[in-house]
């Protein structure tokens, strides 16, 4: 009879473990179903206006001094770039006049002036 006690106790333990896992899975599945239903109801029935904090753009207030400094800085940088552009144009014109002589407008102006004919 002792040889029957081992398999029977093993079967009882295995049955208990099976029942425990089965019951655990069933209760968790039911809880997930309830949670999913509650979330779907909240998703469908939420109001269209969500009370959210104001956006960062509306919370940032411009500082007049910083704006003025940035504006002056941008004006100065724009002036620098314009000055370099004009310098570059004058350098190109100067180099062209060295290589090819003065432009035709200057030649006509100097030949037709009365001071050059005397």
Coordinates of N, CA, C and O in Angstrom, one line a residue:
X1 N 0.8 -1.2 0.0 CA 0.0 0.0 0.0 C 0.9 1.3 0.0 O 0.4 2.3 -0.5
X2 N 2.0 1.2 0.5 CA 2.9 2.3 0.5 C 3.3 2.8 -0.9 O 3.6 3.9 -1.2
X3 N 3.2 1.8 -1.9 CA 3.6 2.2 -3.2 C 2.5 3.0 -3.9 O 2.6 3.6 -4.9
X4 N 1.2 3.0 -3.4 CA 0.1 3.8 -3.9 C 0.1 5.2 -3.3 O -0.4 6.1 -3.9
X5 N 0.7 5.4 -2.2 CA 0.6 6.7 -1.5 C 1.5 7.7 -2.3 O 1.0 8.9 -2.5
X6 N 2.6 7.3 -2.8 CA 3.4 8.2 -3.6 C 2.8 8.8 -4.8 O 2.7 10.0 -5.0
X7 N 2.2 7.9 -5.7 CA 1.6 8.5 -6.9 C 0.3 9.2 -6.6 O 0.0 10.2 -7.3
X8 N -0.4 8.8 -5.6 CA -1.7 9.5 -5.3 C -1.4 10.9 -4.7 O -2.0 11.9 -5.1
X9 N -0.4 11.0 -3.8 CA 0.0 12.3 -3.3 C 0.5 13.2 -4.4 O 0.3 14.4 -4.4
X10 N 1.3 12.6 -5.4 CA 1.8 13.4 -6.5 C 0.7 13.9 -7.4 O 0.7 15.0 -7.8
X11 N -0.4 13.1 -7.6 CA -1.5 13.5 -8.4 C -2.3 14.6 -7.7 O -2.8 15.5 -8.3
X12 N -2.4 14.5 -6.4 CA -3.1 15.5 -5.6 C -2.4 16.8 -5.7 O -3.0 17.9 -5.8
X13 N -1.0 16.8 -5.5 CA -0.2 18.0 -5.6 C -0.3 18.6 -7.0 O -0.5 19.8 -7.2
X14 N -0.2 17.8 -8.0 CA -0.3 18.2 -9.4 C -1.7 18.8 -9.7 O -1.9 19.9 -10.4
X15 N -2.8 18.2 -9.2 CA -4.1 18.7 -9.3 C -4.3 20.0 -8.7 O -4.9 20.9 -9.2
X16 N -3.7 20.2 -7.5 CA -3.8 21.4 -6.7 C -3.1 22.5 -7.5 O -3.6 23.7 -7.6
X17 N -1.9 22.2 -8.0 CA -1.1 23.2 -8.7 C -1.9 23.6 -10.0 O -2.0 24.8 -10.3
X18 N -2.5 22.7 -10.7 CA -3.2 22.9 -11.9 C -4.4 23.8 -11.6 O -4.7 24.8 -12.3
X19 N -5.2 23.5 -10.5 CA -6.3 24.2 -10.1 C -5.9 25.6 -9.7 O -6.6 26.6 -10.1
X20 N -4.8 25.8 -9.0 CA -4.4 27.1 -8.6 C -4.0 28.0 -9.8 O -4.4 29.2 -9.8
X21 N -3.2 27.5 -10.7 CA -2.9 28.3 -11.9 C -4.1 28.6 -12.8 O -4.3 29.7 -13.3
X22 N -5.0 27.6 -12.9 CA -6.2 27.8 -13.7 C -7.1 28.9 -13.1 O -7.6 29.8 -13.8
X23 N -7.2 28.9 -11.8 CA -8.0 29.9 -11.1 C -7.4 31.2 -11.2 O -8.0 32.2 -11.4
X24 N -6.0 31.3 -11.0 CA -5.3 32.5 -11.2 C -5.5 33.2 -12.5 O -5.7 34.4 -12.7
X25 N -5.3 32.3 -13.6 CA -5.5 32.8 -15.0 C -6.9 33.3 -15.2 O -7.1 34.4 -15.8
X26 N -7.9 32.6 -14.7 CA -9.3 33.0 -14.9 C -9.6 34.4 -14.2 O -10.2 35.2 -14.8
X27 N -9.1 34.5 -12.9 CA -9.4 35.8 -12.2 C -8.6 36.9 -12.8 O -9.2 38.0 -13.0
X28 N -7.4 36.7 -13.3 CA -6.7 37.8 -13.9 C -7.3 38.2 -15.3 O -7.4 39.4 -15.6
X29 N -7.8 37.2 -16.0 CA -8.4 37.5 -17.3 C -9.7 38.3 -17.1 O -10.0 39.3 -17.8
X30 N -10.5 37.9 -16.1 CA -11.7 38.7 -15.8 C -11.3 40.1 -15.3 O -12.0 41.0 -15.7
X31 N -10.3 40.3 -14.6 CA -9.9 41.6 -14.1 C -9.4 42.4 -15.3 O -9.7 43.6 -15.4
X32 N -8.7 41.8 -16.3 CA -8.3 42.5 -17.5 C -9.5 42.9 -18.3 O -9.5 44.1 -18.9
X33 N -10.5 42.1 -18.4 CA -11.7 42.4 -19.2 C -12.4 43.6 -18.5 O -12.8 44.5 -19.3
X34 N -12.5 43.6 -17.2 CA -13.1 44.7 -16.5 C -12.3 46.0 -16.7 O -12.9 47.1 -17.0
X35 N -11.0 45.9 -16.6 CA -10.1 47.1 -16.8 C -10.2 47.7 -18.2 O -10.3 48.9 -18.5
X36 N -10.2 46.8 -19.2 CA -10.3 47.2 -20.6 C -11.7 47.9 -20.9 O -11.8 48.9 -21.6
X37 N -12.8 47.3 -20.3 CA -14.1 47.9 -20.5 C -14.1 49.3 -19.8 O -14.6 50.2 -20.4
X38 N -13.6 49.4 -18.6 CA -13.6 50.7 -18.0 C -12.7 51.7 -18.8 O -13.2 52.9 -18.9
X39 N -11.6 51.3 -19.3 CA -10.8 52.3 -20.1 C -11.5 52.6 -21.4 O -11.5 53.8 -21.8
X40 N -12.2 51.7 -22.1 CA -12.9 52.0 -23.3 C -14.1 53.0 -23.0 O -14.3 53.9 -23.8
X41 N -14.7 52.8 -21.9 CA -15.8 53.7 -21.5 C -15.3 55.1 -21.3 O -15.8 56.1 -21.7
X42 N -14.1 55.2 -20.6 CA -13.5 56.5 -20.3 C -13.1 57.2 -21.6 O -13.2 58.4 -21.8
X43 N -12.6 56.4 -22.5 CA -12.1 56.9 -23.8 C -13.3 57.4 -24.6 O -13.2 58.5 -25.3
X44 N -14.4 56.8 -24.6 CA -15.6 57.2 -25.4 C -16.3 58.4 -24.7 O -16.7 59.3 -25.4
X45 N -16.4 58.4 -23.4 CA -17.2 59.3 -22.7 C -16.4 60.6 -22.2 O -17.0 61.4 -21.5
X46 N -15.2 60.7 -22.6 CA -14.4 61.8 -22.1 C -14.9 63.1 -22.8 O -15.2 63.1 -24.0
X47 N -14.9 64.2 -22.1 CA -15.3 65.5 -22.8 C -14.2 65.9 -23.8 O -13.0 65.5 -23.7
X48 N -14.6 66.7 -24.8 CA -13.7 67.1 -25.8 C -12.7 68.1 -25.3 O -11.6 68.2 -25.8
X49 N -13.1 68.9 -24.3 CA -12.2 69.9 -23.7 C -11.4 69.2 -22.6 O -12.0 68.9 -21.5
X50 N -10.1 69.0 -22.8 CA -9.3 68.5 -21.7 C -8.6 69.6 -21.0 O -8.0 70.5 -21.6
X51 N -8.7 69.6 -19.7 CA -8.0 70.7 -18.9 C -6.5 70.4 -18.8 O -6.1 69.7 -18.0
X52 N -5.8 71.0 -19.8 CA -4.4 70.8 -19.8 C -3.7 72.1 -19.4 O -4.3 73.2 -19.5
X53 N -2.5 72.0 -18.9 CA -1.8 73.3 -18.6 C -1.5 74.1 -19.8 O -1.5 73.5 -21.0
X54 N -1.3 75.4 -19.7 CA -1.1 76.2 -20.9 C 0.3 75.7 -21.6 O 1.2 75.2 -20.9
X55 N 0.3 76.0 -22.9 CA 1.5 75.5 -23.6 C 2.7 76.4 -23.2 O 2.6 77.5 -22.7
X56 N 3.8 75.9 -23.6 CA 5.1 76.6 -23.2 C 5.2 77.9 -23.9 O 5.7 78.9 -23.4
X57 N 4.7 78.0 -25.1 CA 4.7 79.2 -25.9 C 3.9 80.4 -25.2 O 4.3 81.5 -25.3
X58 N 2.8 80.0 -24.6 CA 2.0 81.0 -23.9 C 2.6 81.4 -22.6 O 2.3 82.5 -22.1
X59 N 3.3 80.5 -22.0 CA 3.9 80.8 -20.7 C 5.2 81.6 -20.8 O 5.5 82.3 -19.8
X60 N 5.8 81.7 -21.9 CA 7.0 82.5 -22.1 C 6.6 83.9 -22.4 O 6.0 84.2 -23.4
X61 N 7.1 84.8 -21.6 CA 6.8 86.2 -21.8 C 8.1 86.9 -22.4 O 9.2 86.7 -21.9
X62 N 7.9 87.7 -23.5 CA 9.1 88.3 -24.0 C 9.6 89.4 -23.1 O 8.9 90.1 -22.5
X63 N 10.9 89.5 -23.0 CA 11.6 90.5 -22.2 C 12.0 91.6 -23.2 O 12.7 91.4 -24.2
X64 N 11.5 92.8 -22.9 CA 11.8 93.9 -23.8 C 13.3 94.2 -24.0 O 13.7 94.5 -25.1
X65 N 14.1 94.1 -23.0 CA 15.5 94.4 -23.1 C 16.2 93.3 -24.0 O 17.0 93.6 -24.8
X66 N 15.8 92.0 -23.7 CA 16.4 91.0 -24.5 C 16.0 91.1 -26.0 O 16.9 90.9 -26.9
X67 N 14.8 91.5 -26.2 CA 14.3 91.7 -27.6 C 15.1 92.8 -28.3 O 15.5 92.7 -29.4
X68 N 15.3 93.9 -27.6 CA 16.0 95.0 -28.1 C 17.4 94.7 -28.4 O 18.0 95.0 -29.5
X69 N 18.1 94.0 -27.5 CA 19.5 93.6 -27.7 C 19.6 92.6 -28.9 O 20.5 92.8 -29.8
X70 N 18.7 91.7 -29.0 CA 18.7 90.8 -30.2 C 18.5 91.5 -31.5 O 19.1 91.3 -32.5
X71 N 17.6 92.5 -31.5 CA 17.3 93.3 -32.7 C 18.5 94.1 -33.1 O 18.9 94.1 -34.3
X72 N 19.2 94.7 -32.1 CA 20.4 95.5 -32.4 C 21.5 94.6 -32.9 O 22.2 94.9 -33.9
X73 N 21.6 93.4 -32.3 CA 22.7 92.5 -32.7 C 22.4 92.0 -34.2 O 23.3 92.0 -35.0
X74 N 21.2 91.7 -34.5 CA 20.8 91.3 -35.9 C 21.1 92.4 -36.9 O 21.6 92.2 -38.0
X75 N 20.8 93.7 -36.5 CA 21.1 94.8 -37.4 C 22.6 94.9 -37.6 O 23.0 95.2 -38.7
X76 N 23.4 94.8 -36.6 CA 24.8 94.9 -36.7 C 25.4 93.8 -37.6 O 26.2 94.1 -38.4
X77 N 24.9 92.6 -37.4 CA 25.4 91.5 -38.2 C 25.0 91.7 -39.7 O 25.8 91.4 -40.6
X78 N 23.7 92.1 -39.9 CA 23.3 92.4 -41.3 C 24.1 93.5 -41.9 O 24.5 93.4 -43.1
X79 N 24.5 94.5 -41.1 CA 25.3 95.6 -41.7 C 26.7 95.1 -42.0 O 27.3 95.5 -43.0
X80 N 27.3 94.2 -41.2 CA 28.6 93.6 -41.5 C 28.5 92.8 -42.8 O 29.4 92.9 -43.6
X81 N 27.5 92.0 -42.9 CA 27.4 91.2 -44.2 C 27.2 92.1 -45.4 O 27.8 91.9 -46.5
X82 N 26.4 93.2 -45.3 CA 26.3 94.1 -46.4 C 27.6 94.8 -46.7 O 27.9 95.0 -47.9
X83 N 28.3 95.2 -45.7 CA 29.6 95.8 -45.9 C 30.6 94.9 -46.6 O 31.3 95.3 -47.5
X84 N 30.6 93.6 -46.2 CA 31.5 92.6 -46.9 C 31.1 92.4 -48.3 O 31.9 92.2 -49.2
X85 N 29.7 92.4 -48.5 CA 29.2 92.2 -49.9 C 29.7 93.4 -50.8 O 30.1 93.2 -51.9
X86 N 29.5 94.6 -50.2 CA 30.0 95.8 -51.0 C 31.5 95.8 -51.2 O 32.0 96.2 -52.3
X87 N 32.2 95.4 -50.2 CA 33.7 95.3 -50.3 C 34.0 94.3 -51.4 O 35.0 94.6 -52.2
X88 N 33.3 93.2 -51.4 CA 33.6 92.2 -52.5 C 33.3 92.7 -53.9 O 34.1 92.5 -54.8
X89 N 32.2 93.4 -54.0 CA 31.9 94.0 -55.3 C 32.9 95.0 -55.8 O 33.3 95.1 -56.9
X90 N 33.4 95.9 -54.8 CA 34.4 96.9 -55.2 C 35.7 96.2 -55.5 O 36.4 96.7 -56.4
X91 N 36.0 95.2 -54.8 CA 37.3 94.4 -55.1 C 37.2 93.8 -56.5 O 38.2 93.8 -57.3
X92 N 36.1 93.3 -56.9 CA 35.9 92.7 -58.2 C 36.0 93.8 -59.3 O 36.7 93.6 -60.3
X93 N 35.3 94.9 -59.0 CA 35.4 96.0 -60.0 C 36.8 96.5 -60.1 O 37.3 96.8 -61.2
X94 N 37.5 96.7 -59.0 CA 38.9 97.1 -59.0 C 39.8 96.1 -59.8 O 40.6 96.6 -60.6
X95 N 39.7 94.9 -59.5 CA 40.5 93.8 -60.2 C 40.1 93.8 -61.7 O 41.0 93.7 -62.6
X96 N 38.9 94.0 -62.1 CA 38.5 94.0 -63.5 C 39.1 95.3 -64.2 O 39.5 95.2 -65.3
X97 N 39.1 96.4 -63.5 CA 39.6 97.6 -64.1 C 41.2 97.5 -64.2 O 41.7 98.0 -65.2
X98 N 41.8 96.8 -63.3 CA 43.3 96.5 -63.5 C 43.6 95.6 -64.7 O 44.5 95.9 -65.4
X99 N 42.8 94.6 -64.9 CA 43.0 93.6 -65.9 C 42.6 94.2 -67.3 O 43.3 94.0 -68.3
X100 N 41.4 94.8 -67.4 CA 40.8 95.1 -68.7 C 40.7 96.6 -68.9 O 40.2 97.1 -69.9
X101 N 41.2 97.4 -68.0 CA 41.1 98.9 -68.1 C 39.8 99.3 -67.5 O 39.0 98.6 -67.1
X102 N 39.6 100.6 -67.5 CA 38.4 101.2 -66.9 C 37.1 100.8 -67.8 O 37.3 100.5 -69.0
X103 N 36.0 100.8 -67.2 CA 34.8 100.4 -67.9 C 34.5 101.4 -69.0 O 35.0 102.6 -69.0
X104 N 33.7 101.0 -70.0 CA 33.4 101.9 -71.2 C 32.8 103.2 -70.7 O 33.1 104.2 -71.3
X105 N 32.0 103.2 -69.7 CA 31.3 104.4 -69.3 C 32.4 105.5 -68.8 O 32.3 106.7 -69.1
X106 N 33.4 105.0 -68.1 CA 34.4 105.9 -67.6 C 35.3 106.5 -68.8 O 35.7 107.6 -68.8
X107 N 35.6 105.6 -69.8 CA 36.4 106.0 -70.9 C 35.6 107.1 -71.7 O 36.2 108.1 -72.1
X108 N 34.3 106.9 -72.0 CA 33.5 107.9 -72.7 C 33.4 109.2 -71.9 O 33.5 110.3 -72.5
X109 N 33.3 109.1 -70.6 CA 33.2 110.3 -69.8 C 34.4 111.1 -69.8 O 34.4 112.3 -69.8
X110 N 35.6 110.4 -69.8 CA 36.9 111.2 -69.7 C 37.2 111.7 -71.1 O 37.8 112.8 -71.2
X111 N 36.8 111.1 -72.2 CA 37.2 111.6 -73.5 C 36.2 112.8 -73.9 O 36.6 113.6 -74.7
X112 N 35.0 112.8 -73.4 CA 34.1 113.8 -73.8 C 34.1 115.0 -72.9 O 33.5 116.0 -73.2
X113 N 34.8 114.9 -71.8 CA 34.9 116.1 -70.9 C 35.8 117.2 -71.5 O 36.8 116.9 -72.1
X114 N 35.5 118.5 -71.3 CA 36.2 119.5 -71.9 C 37.6 119.7 -71.3 O 38.5 120.1 -72.0
X115 N 37.8 119.2 -70.1 CA 39.2 119.4 -69.5 C 40.2 118.5 -70.1 O 41.4 118.8 -70.2
X116 N 39.8 117.3 -70.7 CA 40.7 116.4 -71.2 C 41.1 116.8 -72.7 O 42.1 116.3 -73.2
X117 N 40.3 117.6 -73.4 CA 40.6 118.0 -74.7 C 41.6 119.1 -74.9 O 42.1 119.4 -75.9
X118 N 41.9 119.8 -73.8 CA 42.8 121.0 -73.9 C 44.2 120.6 -73.8 O 44.8 119.8 -73.8

